[in-house]
mmCIF file of C-alpha atoms in Angstrom:
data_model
loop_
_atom_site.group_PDB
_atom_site.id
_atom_site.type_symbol
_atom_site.label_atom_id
_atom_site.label_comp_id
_atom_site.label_asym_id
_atom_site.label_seq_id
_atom_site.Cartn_x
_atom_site.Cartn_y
_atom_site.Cartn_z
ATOM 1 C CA UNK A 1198 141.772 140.543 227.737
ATOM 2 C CA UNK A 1199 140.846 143.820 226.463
ATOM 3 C CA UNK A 1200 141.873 147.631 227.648
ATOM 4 C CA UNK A 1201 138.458 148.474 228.851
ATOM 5 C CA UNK A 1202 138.273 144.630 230.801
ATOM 6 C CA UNK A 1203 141.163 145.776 232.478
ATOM 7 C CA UNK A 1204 139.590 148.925 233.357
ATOM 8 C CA UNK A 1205 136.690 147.113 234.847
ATOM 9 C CA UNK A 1206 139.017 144.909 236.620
ATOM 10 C CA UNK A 1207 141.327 147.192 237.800
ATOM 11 C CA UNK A 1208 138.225 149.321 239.454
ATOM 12 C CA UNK A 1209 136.978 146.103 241.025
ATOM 13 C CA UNK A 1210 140.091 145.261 242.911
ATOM 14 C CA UNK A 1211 139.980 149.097 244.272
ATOM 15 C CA UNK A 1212 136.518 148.505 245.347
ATOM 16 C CA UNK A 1213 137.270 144.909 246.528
ATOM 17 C CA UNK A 1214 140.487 146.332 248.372
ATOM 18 C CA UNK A 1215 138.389 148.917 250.215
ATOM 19 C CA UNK A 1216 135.371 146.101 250.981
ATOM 20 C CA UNK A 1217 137.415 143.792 252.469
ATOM 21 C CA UNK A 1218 139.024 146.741 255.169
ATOM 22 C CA UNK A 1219 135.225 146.805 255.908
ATOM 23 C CA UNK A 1220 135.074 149.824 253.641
ATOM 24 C CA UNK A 1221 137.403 151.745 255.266
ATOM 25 C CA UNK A 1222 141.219 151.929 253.968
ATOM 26 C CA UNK A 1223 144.145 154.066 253.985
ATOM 27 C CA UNK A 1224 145.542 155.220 250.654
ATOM 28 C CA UNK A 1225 148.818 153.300 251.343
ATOM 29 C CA UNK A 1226 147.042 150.362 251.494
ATOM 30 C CA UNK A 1227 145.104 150.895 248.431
ATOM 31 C CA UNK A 1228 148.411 151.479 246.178
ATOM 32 C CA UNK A 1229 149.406 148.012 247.748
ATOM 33 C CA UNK A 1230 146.242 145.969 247.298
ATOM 34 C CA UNK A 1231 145.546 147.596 243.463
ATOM 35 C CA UNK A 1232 149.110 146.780 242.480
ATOM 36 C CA UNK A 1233 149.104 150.565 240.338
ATOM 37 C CA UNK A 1234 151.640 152.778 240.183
ATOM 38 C CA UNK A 1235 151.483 155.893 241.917
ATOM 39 C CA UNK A 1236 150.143 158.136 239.094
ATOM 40 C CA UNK A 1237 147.801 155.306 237.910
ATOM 41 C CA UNK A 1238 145.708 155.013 241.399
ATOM 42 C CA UNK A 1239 145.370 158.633 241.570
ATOM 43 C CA UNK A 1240 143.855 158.922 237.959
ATOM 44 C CA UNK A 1241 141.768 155.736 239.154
ATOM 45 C CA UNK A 1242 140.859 157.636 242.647
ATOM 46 C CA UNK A 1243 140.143 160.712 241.061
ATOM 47 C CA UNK A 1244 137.891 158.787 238.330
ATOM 48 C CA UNK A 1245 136.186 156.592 241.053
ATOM 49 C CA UNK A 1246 135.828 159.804 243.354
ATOM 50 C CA UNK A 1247 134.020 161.791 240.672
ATOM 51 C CA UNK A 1248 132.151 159.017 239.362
ATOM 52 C CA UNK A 1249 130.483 158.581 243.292
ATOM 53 C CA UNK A 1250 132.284 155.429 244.042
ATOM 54 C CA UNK A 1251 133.950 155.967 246.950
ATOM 55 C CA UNK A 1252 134.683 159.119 249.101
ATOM 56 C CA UNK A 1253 137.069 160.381 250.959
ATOM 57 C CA UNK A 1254 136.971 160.740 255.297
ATOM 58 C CA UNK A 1255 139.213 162.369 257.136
ATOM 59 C CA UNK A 1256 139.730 161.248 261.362
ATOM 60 C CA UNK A 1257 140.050 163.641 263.688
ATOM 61 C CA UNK A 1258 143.902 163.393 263.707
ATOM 62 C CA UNK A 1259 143.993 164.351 259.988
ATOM 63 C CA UNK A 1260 144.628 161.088 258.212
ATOM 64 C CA UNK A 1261 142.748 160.098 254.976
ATOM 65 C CA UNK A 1262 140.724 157.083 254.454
ATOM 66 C CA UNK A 1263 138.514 155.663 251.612
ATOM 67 C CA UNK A 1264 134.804 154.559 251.912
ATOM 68 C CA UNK A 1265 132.936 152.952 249.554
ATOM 69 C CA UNK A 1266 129.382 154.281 248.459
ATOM 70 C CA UNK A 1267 126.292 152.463 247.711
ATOM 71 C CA UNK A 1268 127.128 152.951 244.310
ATOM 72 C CA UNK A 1269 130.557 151.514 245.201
ATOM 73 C CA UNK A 1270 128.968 148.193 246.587
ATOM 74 C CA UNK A 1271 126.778 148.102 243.970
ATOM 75 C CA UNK A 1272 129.113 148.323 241.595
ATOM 76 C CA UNK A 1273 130.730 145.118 243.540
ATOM 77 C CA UNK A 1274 127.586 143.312 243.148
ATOM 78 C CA UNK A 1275 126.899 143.797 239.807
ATOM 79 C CA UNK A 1276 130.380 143.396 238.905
ATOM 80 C CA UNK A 1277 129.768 139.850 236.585
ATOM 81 C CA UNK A 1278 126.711 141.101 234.878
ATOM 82 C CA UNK A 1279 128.757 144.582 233.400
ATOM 83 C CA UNK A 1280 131.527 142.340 232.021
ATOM 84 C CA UNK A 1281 128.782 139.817 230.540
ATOM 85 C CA UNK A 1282 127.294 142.627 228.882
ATOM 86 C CA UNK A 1283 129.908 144.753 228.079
ATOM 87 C CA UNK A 1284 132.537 141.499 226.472
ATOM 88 C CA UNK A 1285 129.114 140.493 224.968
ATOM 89 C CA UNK A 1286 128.171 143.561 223.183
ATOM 90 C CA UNK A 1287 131.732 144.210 222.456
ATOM 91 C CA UNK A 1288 131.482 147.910 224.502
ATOM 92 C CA UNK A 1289 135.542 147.744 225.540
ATOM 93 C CA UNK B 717 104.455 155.916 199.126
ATOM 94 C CA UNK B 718 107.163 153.801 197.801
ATOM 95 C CA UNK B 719 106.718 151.311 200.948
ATOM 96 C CA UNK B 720 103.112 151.157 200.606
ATOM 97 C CA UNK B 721 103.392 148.741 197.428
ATOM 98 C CA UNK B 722 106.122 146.949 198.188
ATOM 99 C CA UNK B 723 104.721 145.127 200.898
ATOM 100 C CA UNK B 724 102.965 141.537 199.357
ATOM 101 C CA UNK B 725 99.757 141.630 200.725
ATOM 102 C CA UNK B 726 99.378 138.925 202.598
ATOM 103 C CA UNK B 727 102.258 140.491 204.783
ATOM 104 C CA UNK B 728 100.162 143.898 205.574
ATOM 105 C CA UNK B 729 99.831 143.715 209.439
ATOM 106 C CA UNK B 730 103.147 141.092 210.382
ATOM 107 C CA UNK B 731 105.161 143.745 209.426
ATOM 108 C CA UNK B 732 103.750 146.138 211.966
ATOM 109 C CA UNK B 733 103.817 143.525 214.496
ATOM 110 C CA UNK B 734 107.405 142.150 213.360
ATOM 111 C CA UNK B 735 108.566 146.035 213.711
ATOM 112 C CA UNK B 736 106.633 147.003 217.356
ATOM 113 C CA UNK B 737 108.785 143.798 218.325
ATOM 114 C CA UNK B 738 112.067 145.201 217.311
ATOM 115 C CA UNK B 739 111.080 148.300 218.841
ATOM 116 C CA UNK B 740 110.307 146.635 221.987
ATOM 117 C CA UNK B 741 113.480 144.471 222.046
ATOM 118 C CA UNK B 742 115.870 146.971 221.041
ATOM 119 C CA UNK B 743 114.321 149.497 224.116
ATOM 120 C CA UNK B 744 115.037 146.654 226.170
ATOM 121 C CA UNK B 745 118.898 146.752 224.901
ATOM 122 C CA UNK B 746 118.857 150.251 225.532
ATOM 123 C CA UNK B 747 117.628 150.018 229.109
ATOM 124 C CA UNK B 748 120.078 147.154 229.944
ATOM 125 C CA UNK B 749 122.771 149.229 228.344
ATOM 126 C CA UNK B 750 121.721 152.317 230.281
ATOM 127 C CA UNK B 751 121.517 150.747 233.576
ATOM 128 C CA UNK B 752 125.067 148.848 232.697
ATOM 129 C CA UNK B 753 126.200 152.593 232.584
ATOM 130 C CA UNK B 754 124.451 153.997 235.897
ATOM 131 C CA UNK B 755 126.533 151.349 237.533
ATOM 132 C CA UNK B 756 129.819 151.109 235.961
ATOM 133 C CA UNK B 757 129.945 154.669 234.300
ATOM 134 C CA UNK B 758 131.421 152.971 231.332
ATOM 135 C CA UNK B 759 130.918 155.340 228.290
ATOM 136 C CA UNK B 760 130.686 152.553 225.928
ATOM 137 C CA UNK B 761 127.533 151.676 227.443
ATOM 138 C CA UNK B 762 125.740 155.076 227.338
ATOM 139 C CA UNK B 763 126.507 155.306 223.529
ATOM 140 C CA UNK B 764 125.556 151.299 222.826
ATOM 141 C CA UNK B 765 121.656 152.336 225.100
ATOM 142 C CA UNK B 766 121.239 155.902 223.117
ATOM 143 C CA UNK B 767 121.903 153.988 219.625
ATOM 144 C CA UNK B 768 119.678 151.232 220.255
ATOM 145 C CA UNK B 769 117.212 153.752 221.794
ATOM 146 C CA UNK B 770 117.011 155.785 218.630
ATOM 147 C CA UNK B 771 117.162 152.759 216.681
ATOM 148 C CA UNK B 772 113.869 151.413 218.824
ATOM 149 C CA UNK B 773 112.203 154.976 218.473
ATOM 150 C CA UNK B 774 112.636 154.474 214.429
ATOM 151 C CA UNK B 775 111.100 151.076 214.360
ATOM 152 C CA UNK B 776 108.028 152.433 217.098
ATOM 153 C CA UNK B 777 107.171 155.230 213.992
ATOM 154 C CA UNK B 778 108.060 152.544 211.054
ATOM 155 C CA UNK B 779 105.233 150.555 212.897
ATOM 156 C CA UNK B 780 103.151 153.321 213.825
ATOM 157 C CA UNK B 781 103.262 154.560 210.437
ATOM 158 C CA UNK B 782 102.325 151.032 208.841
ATOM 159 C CA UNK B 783 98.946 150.506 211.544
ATOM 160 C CA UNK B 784 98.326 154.043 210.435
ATOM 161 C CA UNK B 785 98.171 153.692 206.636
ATOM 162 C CA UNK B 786 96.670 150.072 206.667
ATOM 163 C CA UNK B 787 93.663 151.479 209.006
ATOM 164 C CA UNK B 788 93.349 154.384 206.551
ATOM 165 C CA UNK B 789 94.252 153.803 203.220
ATOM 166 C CA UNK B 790 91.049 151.505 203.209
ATOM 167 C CA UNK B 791 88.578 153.529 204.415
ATOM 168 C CA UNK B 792 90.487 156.807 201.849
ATOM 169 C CA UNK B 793 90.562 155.084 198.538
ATOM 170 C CA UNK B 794 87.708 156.858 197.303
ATOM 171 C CA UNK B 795 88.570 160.608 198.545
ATOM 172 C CA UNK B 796 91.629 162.100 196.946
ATOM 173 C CA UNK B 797 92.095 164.136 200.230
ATOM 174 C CA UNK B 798 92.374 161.603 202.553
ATOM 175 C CA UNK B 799 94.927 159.940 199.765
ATOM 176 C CA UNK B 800 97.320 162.852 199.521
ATOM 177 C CA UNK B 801 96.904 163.511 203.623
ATOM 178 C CA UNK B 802 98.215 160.109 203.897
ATOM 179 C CA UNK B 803 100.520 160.535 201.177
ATOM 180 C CA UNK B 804 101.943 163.278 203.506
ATOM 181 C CA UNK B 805 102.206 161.731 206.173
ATOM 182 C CA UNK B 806 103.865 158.695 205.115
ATOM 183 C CA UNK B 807 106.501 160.412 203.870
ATOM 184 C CA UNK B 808 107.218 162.358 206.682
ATOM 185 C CA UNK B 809 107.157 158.690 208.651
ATOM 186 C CA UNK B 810 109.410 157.710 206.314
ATOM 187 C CA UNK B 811 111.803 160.645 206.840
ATOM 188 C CA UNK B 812 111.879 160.396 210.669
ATOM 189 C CA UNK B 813 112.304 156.573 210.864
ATOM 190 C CA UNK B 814 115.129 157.147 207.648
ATOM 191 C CA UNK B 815 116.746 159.921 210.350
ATOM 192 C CA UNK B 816 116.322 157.805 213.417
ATOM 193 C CA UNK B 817 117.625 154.654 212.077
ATOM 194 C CA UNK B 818 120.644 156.040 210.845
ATOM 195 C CA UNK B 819 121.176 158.338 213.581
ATOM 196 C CA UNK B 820 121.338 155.033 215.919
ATOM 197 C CA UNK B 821 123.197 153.249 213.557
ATOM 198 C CA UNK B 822 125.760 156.013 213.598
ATOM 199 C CA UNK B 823 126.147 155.823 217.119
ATOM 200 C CA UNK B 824 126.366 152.212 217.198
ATOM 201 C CA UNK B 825 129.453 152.856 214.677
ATOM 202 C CA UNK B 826 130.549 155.544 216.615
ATOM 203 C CA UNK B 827 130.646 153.603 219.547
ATOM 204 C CA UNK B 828 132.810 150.790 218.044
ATOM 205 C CA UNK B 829 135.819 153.309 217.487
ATOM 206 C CA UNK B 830 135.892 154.473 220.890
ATOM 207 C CA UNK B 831 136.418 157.649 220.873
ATOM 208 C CA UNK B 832 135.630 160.055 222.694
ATOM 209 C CA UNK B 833 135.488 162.988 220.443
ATOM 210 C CA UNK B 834 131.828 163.811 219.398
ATOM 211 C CA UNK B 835 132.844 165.997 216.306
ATOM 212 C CA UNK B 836 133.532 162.400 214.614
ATOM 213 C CA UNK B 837 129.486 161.445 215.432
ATOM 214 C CA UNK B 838 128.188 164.651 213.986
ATOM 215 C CA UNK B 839 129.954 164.684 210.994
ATOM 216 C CA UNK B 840 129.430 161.259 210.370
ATOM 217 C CA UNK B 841 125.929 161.887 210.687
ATOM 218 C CA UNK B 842 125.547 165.283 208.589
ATOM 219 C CA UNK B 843 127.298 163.562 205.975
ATOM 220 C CA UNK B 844 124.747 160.757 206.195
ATOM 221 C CA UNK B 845 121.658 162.789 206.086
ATOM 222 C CA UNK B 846 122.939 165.052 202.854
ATOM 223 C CA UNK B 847 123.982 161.618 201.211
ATOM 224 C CA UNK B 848 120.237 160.480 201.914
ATOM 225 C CA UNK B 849 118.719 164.013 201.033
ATOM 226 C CA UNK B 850 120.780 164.537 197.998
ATOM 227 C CA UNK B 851 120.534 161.049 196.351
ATOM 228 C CA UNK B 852 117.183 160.674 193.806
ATOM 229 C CA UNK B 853 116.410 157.787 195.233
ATOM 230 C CA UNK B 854 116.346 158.318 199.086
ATOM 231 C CA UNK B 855 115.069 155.070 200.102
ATOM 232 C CA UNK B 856 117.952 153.272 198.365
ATOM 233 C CA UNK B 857 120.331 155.664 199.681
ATOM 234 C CA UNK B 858 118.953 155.013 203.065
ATOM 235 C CA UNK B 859 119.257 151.013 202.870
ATOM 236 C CA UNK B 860 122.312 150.976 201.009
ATOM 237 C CA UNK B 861 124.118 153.728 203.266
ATOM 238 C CA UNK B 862 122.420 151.225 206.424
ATOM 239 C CA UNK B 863 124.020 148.298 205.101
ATOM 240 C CA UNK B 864 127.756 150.137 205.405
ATOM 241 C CA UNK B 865 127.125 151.001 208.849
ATOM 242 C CA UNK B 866 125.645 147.698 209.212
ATOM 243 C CA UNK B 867 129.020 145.546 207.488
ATOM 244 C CA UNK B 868 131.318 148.274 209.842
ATOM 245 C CA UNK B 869 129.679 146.965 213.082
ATOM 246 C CA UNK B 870 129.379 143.369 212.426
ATOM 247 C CA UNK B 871 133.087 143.090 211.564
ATOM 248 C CA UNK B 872 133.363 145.209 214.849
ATOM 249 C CA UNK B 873 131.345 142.160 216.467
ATOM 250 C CA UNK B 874 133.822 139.660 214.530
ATOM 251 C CA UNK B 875 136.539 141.362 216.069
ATOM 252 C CA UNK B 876 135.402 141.180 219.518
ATOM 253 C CA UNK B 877 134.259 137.300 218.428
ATOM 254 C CA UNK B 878 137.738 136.647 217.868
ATOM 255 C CA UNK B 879 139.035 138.193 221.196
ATOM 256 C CA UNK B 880 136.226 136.657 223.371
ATOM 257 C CA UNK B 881 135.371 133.325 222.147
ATOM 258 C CA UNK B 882 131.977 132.795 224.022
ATOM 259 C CA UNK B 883 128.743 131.709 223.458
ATOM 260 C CA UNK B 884 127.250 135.248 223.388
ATOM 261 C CA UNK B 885 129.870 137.216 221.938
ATOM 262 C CA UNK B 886 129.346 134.295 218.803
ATOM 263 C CA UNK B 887 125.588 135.309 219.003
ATOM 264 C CA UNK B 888 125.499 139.173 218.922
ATOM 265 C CA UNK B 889 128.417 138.598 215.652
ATOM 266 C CA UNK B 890 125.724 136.698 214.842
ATOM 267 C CA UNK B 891 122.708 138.654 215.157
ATOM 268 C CA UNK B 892 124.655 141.900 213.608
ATOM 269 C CA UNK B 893 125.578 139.746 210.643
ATOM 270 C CA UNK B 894 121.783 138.742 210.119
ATOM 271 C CA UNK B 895 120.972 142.417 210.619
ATOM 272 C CA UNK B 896 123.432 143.074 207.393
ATOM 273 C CA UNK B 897 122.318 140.367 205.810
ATOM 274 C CA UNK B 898 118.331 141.952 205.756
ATOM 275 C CA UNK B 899 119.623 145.178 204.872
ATOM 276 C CA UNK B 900 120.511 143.670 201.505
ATOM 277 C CA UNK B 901 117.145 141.988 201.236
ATOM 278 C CA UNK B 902 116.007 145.424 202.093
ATOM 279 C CA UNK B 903 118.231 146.908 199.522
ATOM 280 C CA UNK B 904 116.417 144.634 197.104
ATOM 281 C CA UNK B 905 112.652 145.035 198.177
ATOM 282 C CA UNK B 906 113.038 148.204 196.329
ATOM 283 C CA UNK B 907 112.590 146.032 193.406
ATOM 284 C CA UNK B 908 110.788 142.709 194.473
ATOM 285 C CA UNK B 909 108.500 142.768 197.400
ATOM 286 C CA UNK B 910 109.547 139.368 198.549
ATOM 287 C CA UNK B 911 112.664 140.748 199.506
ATOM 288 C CA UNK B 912 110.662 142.944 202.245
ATOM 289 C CA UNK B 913 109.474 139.871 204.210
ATOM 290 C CA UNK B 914 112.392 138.077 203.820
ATOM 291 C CA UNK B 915 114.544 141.309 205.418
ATOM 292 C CA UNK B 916 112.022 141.134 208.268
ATOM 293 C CA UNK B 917 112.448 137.355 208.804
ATOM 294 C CA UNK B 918 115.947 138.294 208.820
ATOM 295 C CA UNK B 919 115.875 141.371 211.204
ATOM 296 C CA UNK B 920 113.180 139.195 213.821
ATOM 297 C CA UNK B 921 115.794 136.414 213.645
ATOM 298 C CA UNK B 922 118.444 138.947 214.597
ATOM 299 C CA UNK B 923 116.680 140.596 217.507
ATOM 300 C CA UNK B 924 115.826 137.155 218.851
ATOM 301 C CA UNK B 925 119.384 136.692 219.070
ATOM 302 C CA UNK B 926 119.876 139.624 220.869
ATOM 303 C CA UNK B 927 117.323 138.763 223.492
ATOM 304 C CA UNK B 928 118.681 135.655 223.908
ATOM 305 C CA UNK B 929 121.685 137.489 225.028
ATOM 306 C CA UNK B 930 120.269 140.225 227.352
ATOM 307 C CA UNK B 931 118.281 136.932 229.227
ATOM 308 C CA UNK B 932 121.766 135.459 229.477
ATOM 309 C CA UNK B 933 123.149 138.495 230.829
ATOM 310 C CA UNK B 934 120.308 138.732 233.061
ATOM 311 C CA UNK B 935 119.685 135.655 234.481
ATOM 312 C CA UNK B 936 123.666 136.123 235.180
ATOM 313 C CA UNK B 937 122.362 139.164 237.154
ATOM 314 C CA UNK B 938 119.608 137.072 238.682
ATOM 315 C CA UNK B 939 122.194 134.222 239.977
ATOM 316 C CA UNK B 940 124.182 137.201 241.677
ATOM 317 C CA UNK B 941 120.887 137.980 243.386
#
């Protein structure tokens, strides 16, 4: 497997984390489903945040949570058909 | 005018067809690619869909140029005008498909070292077009410098061959090797004109491949629908 499979991978099981809490999840939880190190998920949060993947709520007594977008769910849907293309065309 | 005559004549016409195809299939590449990018924002992609998008854009005025001249040049034959307008034109064709292709093929290249610093694509590419500008014999410069690019991304395609063994990652190696492969014969129709209809036989072989692959890839999409 390739570094930029793992990328792909690694930002599916983020998504996939946060899709199975019904698109809703606490950080904590994230660092424990993603199986990163600290430093690593916040790059990754940062990256997906930017990138319009998920975004960030906070409830009314101040805690954080992650949602995904559309683009977040889409990116869930189309998850096989990236890595077809991208191992195909040899873009990792 | 070089291309003009080293086209056999019973070929006049295919190769305008054979070269709106490739245009056609490698826009297709580039819109898969693109849209592979819109969702993933993988940066790989953007690069692989703007190379095969200028490469598509230099086969659309290769063919454009070709309809043009074989609707004309029959018609001009007897007005020296018409001749050296089409003379002129040609070989400003010639120069934007020469700067497109390469430009693509650069990116392609680019995009197999993956990095992310775009000094490395510009200077490739001004170092390109002076070789082509400079050299007395463009058009040789052109196919030979294509075929480098060319042999750089099919080992690229080896290489990622090697780490994936699949079906499709043995058929874009595949279709990138064929694509070197009618460079040469490219190379060489400088000097016999067979060697211009066997590069295209080559090339259409090539981009068949590749659209063999982007159906795989989306009929994958279509079983996820």
């Amino acid at each position: 497997m390739n570094k930029k499979r793992d990328r792909l991978q690694i930002i599916h099981d983020i998504l996939w984390a946060i899709r199975e809490k019904n698109g809703r999840i606490k950080p904590t939880h994230v660092l424990y489903k993603s199986n990163l190190s600290h430093q690593m998920l916040d790059d990754y949060m940062t990256n997906l945040i930017g990138n319009g993947f998920i975004i960030v709520k906070r409830s009314k007594d101040g805690k954080k949570t992650y949602s995904l977008t559309d683009k977040g769910f889409q990116y869930l849907n189309k998850y096989k058909v990236i890595v077809d293309f991208v191992d195909s065309f040899g873009l990792g | 005018m070089h291309t003009v005559f080293l086209v056999p004549n019973w070929f006049l016409g295919y190769d305008v067809f054979l070269e709106f195809t490739f245009a056609a299939i490698t826009l297709l590449a580039s819109i898969m690619a693109f849209k592979v990018y819109s969702i993933s924002g993988q940066p790989q992609a953007r690069l692989f869909g703007a190379g095969f998008l200028l490469i598509s854009l230099s086969y659309l005025v290769q063919a454009v140029l070709n309809l043009f001249i074989l609707t004309e040049i029959n018609e001009a034959i007897d007005n020296v005008i018409e001749l050296v307008t089409i003379t002129q034109v040609n070989g400003m064709g010639v120069w934007t498909h020469m700067i497109l292709f390469l430009s693509g093929l650069a990116m392609l290249t680019y995009m197999t070292l993956n990095s992310r610093n775009w000094r490395l694509y510009v200077l490739t590419l001004a170092l390109l077009m002076v070789a082509v500008w400079l050299s007395s014999s463009r058009l040789y410069a052109f196919y030979i410098l294509s075929m480098v690019l060319l042999a750089f991304t099919a080992l690229h395609y080896l290489l990622n061959f090697l780490l994936h063994k699949r079906v499709q990652t043995f058929i874009v190696f595949l279709a990138f090797l064929l694509l070197l492969f009618g460079s040469v014969h490219f190379t060489l129709s400088l000097v016999h004109s067979v060697e211009y209809v066997i590069g295209h036989l080559a090339a259409l072989v090539a981009y068949t491949l590749i659209l063999i692959n982007l159906v795989m890839v989306w009929k994958h999409e279509q079983e996820k629908g």
